[in-house]
Amino acid sequence: MKIILLLAVLGAALYQAVDCYKIADDNLDMEAVVNDPSKLKAMTDCFLDRDVCDPVAESIKSVVPESIARACDRCNDAQKHLGRVYVSGLFWKRPADFKNFAGKYDPEGNYLENFMKAVSNY
């Protein structure tokens, strides 16, 4: 009986350790967002609290602070892809907004570089 209880506790701990973020759409075509200036602006305005968010952007925004601070350690592969494409697209296509994004989500400059390393292969 003790072994079953121990295995149950261990299983619960492992499940929590790999519990991924829940967002509205892991399969969002982030390349299409980044390549459409109005969509990229709308998502960025959402993330920077400059405009209302659609449900998908709102769900992503809710995990952005923690995922950046923790180098996407709870992200699944699809979410790592979304993060990499969005942040790198923002950097190249809207540099002023990238600076604002970094200032909001990594004001001390401690996390964004590690986040990008963590998602670089996705």
mmCIF file with all atom_site columns, C-alpha atoms in Angstrom:
data_model
loop_
_atom_site.group_PDB
_atom_site.id
_atom_site.type_symbol
_atom_site.label_atom_id
_atom_site.label_alt_id
_atom_site.label_comp_id
_atom_site.label_asym_id
_atom_site.label_entity_id
_atom_site.label_seq_id
_atom_site.pdbx_PDB_ins_code
_atom_site.Cartn_x
_atom_site.Cartn_y
_atom_site.Cartn_z
_atom_site.occupancy
_atom_site.B_iso_or_equiv
_atom_site.pdbx_formal_charge
_atom_site.auth_seq_id
_atom_site.auth_comp_id
_atom_site.auth_asym_id
_atom_site.auth_atom_id
_atom_site.pdbx_PDB_model_num
ATOM 1   C CA . MET A 1 1   ? 0.000  0.000  0.000   1.00 0.00 ? 1   MET A CA 1
ATOM 2   C CA . LYS A 1 2   ? 2.828  2.390  0.828   1.00 0.00 ? 2   LYS A CA 1
ATOM 3   C CA . ILE A 1 3   ? 4.427  1.734  -2.565  1.00 0.00 ? 3   ILE A CA 1
ATOM 4   C CA . ILE A 1 4   ? 1.174  2.562  -4.381  1.00 0.00 ? 4   ILE A CA 1
ATOM 5   C CA . LEU A 1 5   ? 0.827  5.796  -2.406  1.00 0.00 ? 5   LEU A CA 1
ATOM 6   C CA . LEU A 1 6   ? 4.460  6.698  -3.117  1.00 0.00 ? 6   LEU A CA 1
ATOM 7   C CA . LEU A 1 7   ? 4.005  6.007  -6.832  1.00 0.00 ? 7   LEU A CA 1
ATOM 8   C CA . ALA A 1 8   ? 0.841  8.125  -6.904  1.00 0.00 ? 8   ALA A CA 1
ATOM 9   C CA . VAL A 1 9   ? 2.610  11.043 -5.231  1.00 0.00 ? 9   VAL A CA 1
ATOM 10  C CA . LEU A 1 10  ? 5.608  10.688 -7.546  1.00 0.00 ? 10  LEU A CA 1
ATOM 11  C CA . GLY A 1 11  ? 3.340  10.506 -10.601 1.00 0.00 ? 11  GLY A CA 1
ATOM 12  C CA . ALA A 1 12  ? 1.485  13.647 -9.527  1.00 0.00 ? 12  ALA A CA 1
ATOM 13  C CA . ALA A 1 13  ? 4.770  15.488 -8.998  1.00 0.00 ? 13  ALA A CA 1
ATOM 14  C CA . LEU A 1 14  ? 6.059  14.470 -12.422 1.00 0.00 ? 14  LEU A CA 1
ATOM 15  C CA . TYR A 1 15  ? 2.786  15.477 -14.069 1.00 0.00 ? 15  TYR A CA 1
ATOM 16  C CA . GLN A 1 16  ? 2.986  18.948 -12.529 1.00 0.00 ? 16  GLN A CA 1
ATOM 17  C CA . ALA A 1 17  ? 6.634  19.262 -13.582 1.00 0.00 ? 17  ALA A CA 1
ATOM 18  C CA . VAL A 1 18  ? 5.737  18.840 -17.252 1.00 0.00 ? 18  VAL A CA 1
ATOM 19  C CA . ASP A 1 19  ? 2.364  20.624 -17.170 1.00 0.00 ? 19  ASP A CA 1
ATOM 20  C CA . CYS A 1 20  ? 2.351  22.873 -20.225 1.00 0.00 ? 20  CYS A CA 1
ATOM 21  C CA . TYR A 1 21  ? 0.640  26.206 -20.613 1.00 0.00 ? 21  TYR A CA 1
ATOM 22  C CA . LYS A 1 22  ? -2.940 26.162 -21.809 1.00 0.00 ? 22  LYS A CA 1
ATOM 23  C CA . ILE A 1 23  ? -3.502 28.700 -24.571 1.00 0.00 ? 23  ILE A CA 1
ATOM 24  C CA . ALA A 1 24  ? -6.369 29.067 -27.027 1.00 0.00 ? 24  ALA A CA 1
ATOM 25  C CA . ASP A 1 25  ? -4.483 27.904 -30.124 1.00 0.00 ? 25  ASP A CA 1
ATOM 26  C CA . ASP A 1 26  ? -1.126 26.107 -30.099 1.00 0.00 ? 26  ASP A CA 1
ATOM 27  C CA . ASN A 1 27  ? -1.439 25.807 -33.884 1.00 0.00 ? 27  ASN A CA 1
ATOM 28  C CA . LEU A 1 28  ? -1.770 29.510 -34.639 1.00 0.00 ? 28  LEU A CA 1
ATOM 29  C CA . ASP A 1 29  ? 0.048  30.381 -37.872 1.00 0.00 ? 29  ASP A CA 1
ATOM 30  C CA . MET A 1 30  ? 2.440  32.850 -36.263 1.00 0.00 ? 30  MET A CA 1
ATOM 31  C CA . GLU A 1 31  ? 4.353  33.264 -39.526 1.00 0.00 ? 31  GLU A CA 1
ATOM 32  C CA . ALA A 1 32  ? 1.153  34.658 -41.070 1.00 0.00 ? 32  ALA A CA 1
ATOM 33  C CA . VAL A 1 33  ? 0.739  37.008 -38.102 1.00 0.00 ? 33  VAL A CA 1
ATOM 34  C CA . VAL A 1 34  ? 4.325  38.255 -38.323 1.00 0.00 ? 34  VAL A CA 1
ATOM 35  C CA . ASN A 1 35  ? 4.111  38.696 -42.105 1.00 0.00 ? 35  ASN A CA 1
ATOM 36  C CA . ASP A 1 36  ? 0.870  40.680 -41.965 1.00 0.00 ? 36  ASP A CA 1
ATOM 37  C CA . PRO A 1 37  ? 1.644  44.180 -40.641 1.00 0.00 ? 37  PRO A CA 1
ATOM 38  C CA . SER A 1 38  ? -1.881 44.758 -39.310 1.00 0.00 ? 38  SER A CA 1
ATOM 39  C CA . LYS A 1 39  ? -2.008 41.388 -37.513 1.00 0.00 ? 39  LYS A CA 1
ATOM 40  C CA . LEU A 1 40  ? 1.446  41.876 -36.011 1.00 0.00 ? 40  LEU A CA 1
ATOM 41  C CA . LYS A 1 41  ? 0.472  45.355 -34.841 1.00 0.00 ? 41  LYS A CA 1
ATOM 42  C CA . ALA A 1 42  ? -2.793 44.086 -33.340 1.00 0.00 ? 42  ALA A CA 1
ATOM 43  C CA . MET A 1 43  ? -1.075 41.292 -31.409 1.00 0.00 ? 43  MET A CA 1
ATOM 44  C CA . THR A 1 44  ? 1.687  43.614 -30.247 1.00 0.00 ? 44  THR A CA 1
ATOM 45  C CA . ASP A 1 45  ? -0.808 46.273 -29.190 1.00 0.00 ? 45  ASP A CA 1
ATOM 46  C CA . CYS A 1 46  ? -2.569 43.592 -27.161 1.00 0.00 ? 46  CYS A CA 1
ATOM 47  C CA . PHE A 1 47  ? 0.654  42.459 -25.502 1.00 0.00 ? 47  PHE A CA 1
ATOM 48  C CA . LEU A 1 48  ? 1.628  46.068 -24.731 1.00 0.00 ? 48  LEU A CA 1
ATOM 49  C CA . ASP A 1 49  ? -1.823 46.992 -23.338 1.00 0.00 ? 49  ASP A CA 1
ATOM 50  C CA . ARG A 1 50  ? -2.418 49.531 -26.095 1.00 0.00 ? 50  ARG A CA 1
ATOM 51  C CA . ASP A 1 51  ? -5.565 47.911 -27.492 1.00 0.00 ? 51  ASP A CA 1
ATOM 52  C CA . VAL A 1 52  ? -8.083 45.157 -26.826 1.00 0.00 ? 52  VAL A CA 1
ATOM 53  C CA . CYS A 1 53  ? -7.027 41.569 -27.350 1.00 0.00 ? 53  CYS A CA 1
ATOM 54  C CA . ASP A 1 54  ? -8.762 38.899 -29.353 1.00 0.00 ? 54  ASP A CA 1
ATOM 55  C CA . PRO A 1 55  ? -9.261 35.645 -27.397 1.00 0.00 ? 55  PRO A CA 1
ATOM 56  C CA . VAL A 1 56  ? -6.185 33.901 -28.843 1.00 0.00 ? 56  VAL A CA 1
ATOM 57  C CA . ALA A 1 57  ? -3.864 36.847 -28.237 1.00 0.00 ? 57  ALA A CA 1
ATOM 58  C CA . GLU A 1 58  ? -5.306 37.275 -24.732 1.00 0.00 ? 58  GLU A CA 1
ATOM 59  C CA . SER A 1 59  ? -4.587 33.639 -23.893 1.00 0.00 ? 59  SER A CA 1
ATOM 60  C CA . ILE A 1 60  ? -1.008 33.945 -25.157 1.00 0.00 ? 60  ILE A CA 1
ATOM 61  C CA . LYS A 1 61  ? -0.532 37.249 -23.320 1.00 0.00 ? 61  LYS A CA 1
ATOM 62  C CA . SER A 1 62  ? -1.532 35.567 -20.065 1.00 0.00 ? 62  SER A CA 1
ATOM 63  C CA . VAL A 1 63  ? 1.515  33.259 -20.225 1.00 0.00 ? 63  VAL A CA 1
ATOM 64  C CA . VAL A 1 64  ? 4.066  35.657 -21.733 1.00 0.00 ? 64  VAL A CA 1
ATOM 65  C CA . PRO A 1 65  ? 5.509  37.031 -18.466 1.00 0.00 ? 65  PRO A CA 1
ATOM 66  C CA . GLU A 1 66  ? 6.123  33.622 -16.907 1.00 0.00 ? 66  GLU A CA 1
ATOM 67  C CA . SER A 1 67  ? 7.258  31.959 -20.117 1.00 0.00 ? 67  SER A CA 1
ATOM 68  C CA . ILE A 1 68  ? 9.884  34.658 -20.697 1.00 0.00 ? 68  ILE A CA 1
ATOM 69  C CA . ALA A 1 69  ? 11.040 34.661 -17.078 1.00 0.00 ? 69  ALA A CA 1
ATOM 70  C CA . ARG A 1 70  ? 11.323 30.859 -17.032 1.00 0.00 ? 70  ARG A CA 1
ATOM 71  C CA . ALA A 1 71  ? 12.815 30.399 -20.523 1.00 0.00 ? 71  ALA A CA 1
ATOM 72  C CA . CYS A 1 72  ? 9.646  28.697 -21.738 1.00 0.00 ? 72  CYS A CA 1
ATOM 73  C CA . ASP A 1 73  ? 10.187 25.723 -19.445 1.00 0.00 ? 73  ASP A CA 1
ATOM 74  C CA . ARG A 1 74  ? 6.440  24.926 -19.421 1.00 0.00 ? 74  ARG A CA 1
ATOM 75  C CA . CYS A 1 75  ? 5.993  25.497 -23.160 1.00 0.00 ? 75  CYS A CA 1
ATOM 76  C CA . ASN A 1 76  ? 5.275  22.603 -25.459 1.00 0.00 ? 76  ASN A CA 1
ATOM 77  C CA . ASP A 1 77  ? 7.069  22.472 -28.817 1.00 0.00 ? 77  ASP A CA 1
ATOM 78  C CA . ALA A 1 78  ? 4.289  24.365 -30.622 1.00 0.00 ? 78  ALA A CA 1
ATOM 79  C CA . GLN A 1 79  ? 4.349  27.140 -28.028 1.00 0.00 ? 79  GLN A CA 1
ATOM 80  C CA . LYS A 1 80  ? 8.134  27.414 -28.312 1.00 0.00 ? 80  LYS A CA 1
ATOM 81  C CA . HIS A 1 81  ? 7.670  27.831 -32.051 1.00 0.00 ? 81  HIS A CA 1
ATOM 82  C CA . LEU A 1 82  ? 5.061  30.554 -31.523 1.00 0.00 ? 82  LEU A CA 1
ATOM 83  C CA . GLY A 1 83  ? 7.356  32.390 -29.116 1.00 0.00 ? 83  GLY A CA 1
ATOM 84  C CA . ARG A 1 84  ? 10.401 32.199 -31.358 1.00 0.00 ? 84  ARG A CA 1
ATOM 85  C CA . VAL A 1 85  ? 8.560  33.351 -34.470 1.00 0.00 ? 85  VAL A CA 1
ATOM 86  C CA . TYR A 1 86  ? 6.757  36.191 -32.688 1.00 0.00 ? 86  TYR A CA 1
ATOM 87  C CA . VAL A 1 87  ? 9.734  37.613 -30.789 1.00 0.00 ? 87  VAL A CA 1
ATOM 88  C CA . SER A 1 88  ? 12.178 37.350 -33.683 1.00 0.00 ? 88  SER A CA 1
ATOM 89  C CA . GLY A 1 89  ? 9.569  38.766 -36.085 1.00 0.00 ? 89  GLY A CA 1
ATOM 90  C CA . LEU A 1 90  ? 8.890  41.647 -33.740 1.00 0.00 ? 90  LEU A CA 1
ATOM 91  C CA . PHE A 1 91  ? 12.637 42.311 -33.443 1.00 0.00 ? 91  PHE A CA 1
ATOM 92  C CA . TRP A 1 92  ? 13.095 42.547 -37.217 1.00 0.00 ? 92  TRP A CA 1
ATOM 93  C CA . LYS A 1 93  ? 9.799  44.086 -38.317 1.00 0.00 ? 93  LYS A CA 1
ATOM 94  C CA . ARG A 1 94  ? 8.874  46.441 -35.476 1.00 0.00 ? 94  ARG A CA 1
ATOM 95  C CA . PRO A 1 95  ? 12.092 47.279 -33.598 1.00 0.00 ? 95  PRO A CA 1
ATOM 96  C CA . ALA A 1 96  ? 10.550 50.105 -31.563 1.00 0.00 ? 96  ALA A CA 1
ATOM 97  C CA . ASP A 1 97  ? 7.776  47.779 -30.409 1.00 0.00 ? 97  ASP A CA 1
ATOM 98  C CA . PHE A 1 98  ? 10.350 45.074 -29.671 1.00 0.00 ? 98  PHE A CA 1
ATOM 99  C CA . LYS A 1 99  ? 12.078 47.538 -27.350 1.00 0.00 ? 99  LYS A CA 1
ATOM 100 C CA . ASN A 1 100 ? 8.741  48.284 -25.652 1.00 0.00 ? 100 ASN A CA 1
ATOM 101 C CA . PHE A 1 101 ? 7.973  44.560 -25.405 1.00 0.00 ? 101 PHE A CA 1
ATOM 102 C CA . ALA A 1 102 ? 11.369 43.854 -23.844 1.00 0.00 ? 102 ALA A CA 1
ATOM 103 C CA . GLY A 1 103 ? 10.910 46.808 -21.490 1.00 0.00 ? 103 GLY A CA 1
ATOM 104 C CA . LYS A 1 104 ? 7.569  45.482 -20.302 1.00 0.00 ? 104 LYS A CA 1
ATOM 105 C CA . TYR A 1 105 ? 8.357  41.779 -20.011 1.00 0.00 ? 105 TYR A CA 1
ATOM 106 C CA . ASP A 1 106 ? 12.079 41.936 -19.180 1.00 0.00 ? 106 ASP A CA 1
ATOM 107 C CA . PRO A 1 107 ? 12.817 45.415 -17.817 1.00 0.00 ? 107 PRO A CA 1
ATOM 108 C CA . GLU A 1 108 ? 16.111 44.373 -16.208 1.00 0.00 ? 108 GLU A CA 1
ATOM 109 C CA . GLY A 1 109 ? 17.300 42.484 -19.291 1.00 0.00 ? 109 GLY A CA 1
ATOM 110 C CA . ASN A 1 110 ? 17.665 39.206 -17.399 1.00 0.00 ? 110 ASN A CA 1
ATOM 111 C CA . TYR A 1 111 ? 15.409 36.798 -19.266 1.00 0.00 ? 111 TYR A CA 1
ATOM 112 C CA . LEU A 1 112 ? 14.752 37.483 -22.940 1.00 0.00 ? 112 LEU A CA 1
ATOM 113 C CA . GLU A 1 113 ? 18.124 36.208 -24.145 1.00 0.00 ? 113 GLU A CA 1
ATOM 114 C CA . ASN A 1 114 ? 17.648 32.898 -22.295 1.00 0.00 ? 114 ASN A CA 1
ATOM 115 C CA . PHE A 1 115 ? 14.102 32.669 -23.612 1.00 0.00 ? 115 PHE A CA 1
ATOM 116 C CA . MET A 1 116 ? 15.332 33.041 -27.190 1.00 0.00 ? 116 MET A CA 1
ATOM 117 C CA . LYS A 1 117 ? 18.045 30.433 -26.642 1.00 0.00 ? 117 LYS A CA 1
ATOM 118 C CA . ALA A 1 118 ? 15.452 28.018 -25.260 1.00 0.00 ? 118 ALA A CA 1
ATOM 119 C CA . VAL A 1 119 ? 13.153 28.411 -28.269 1.00 0.00 ? 119 VAL A CA 1
ATOM 120 C CA . SER A 1 120 ? 15.797 28.841 -30.976 1.00 0.00 ? 120 SER A CA 1
ATOM 121 C CA . ASN A 1 121 ? 15.399 25.347 -32.452 1.00 0.00 ? 121 ASN A CA 1
ATOM 122 C CA . TYR A 1 122 ? 11.632 25.532 -32.771 1.00 0.00 ? 122 TYR A CA 1
#
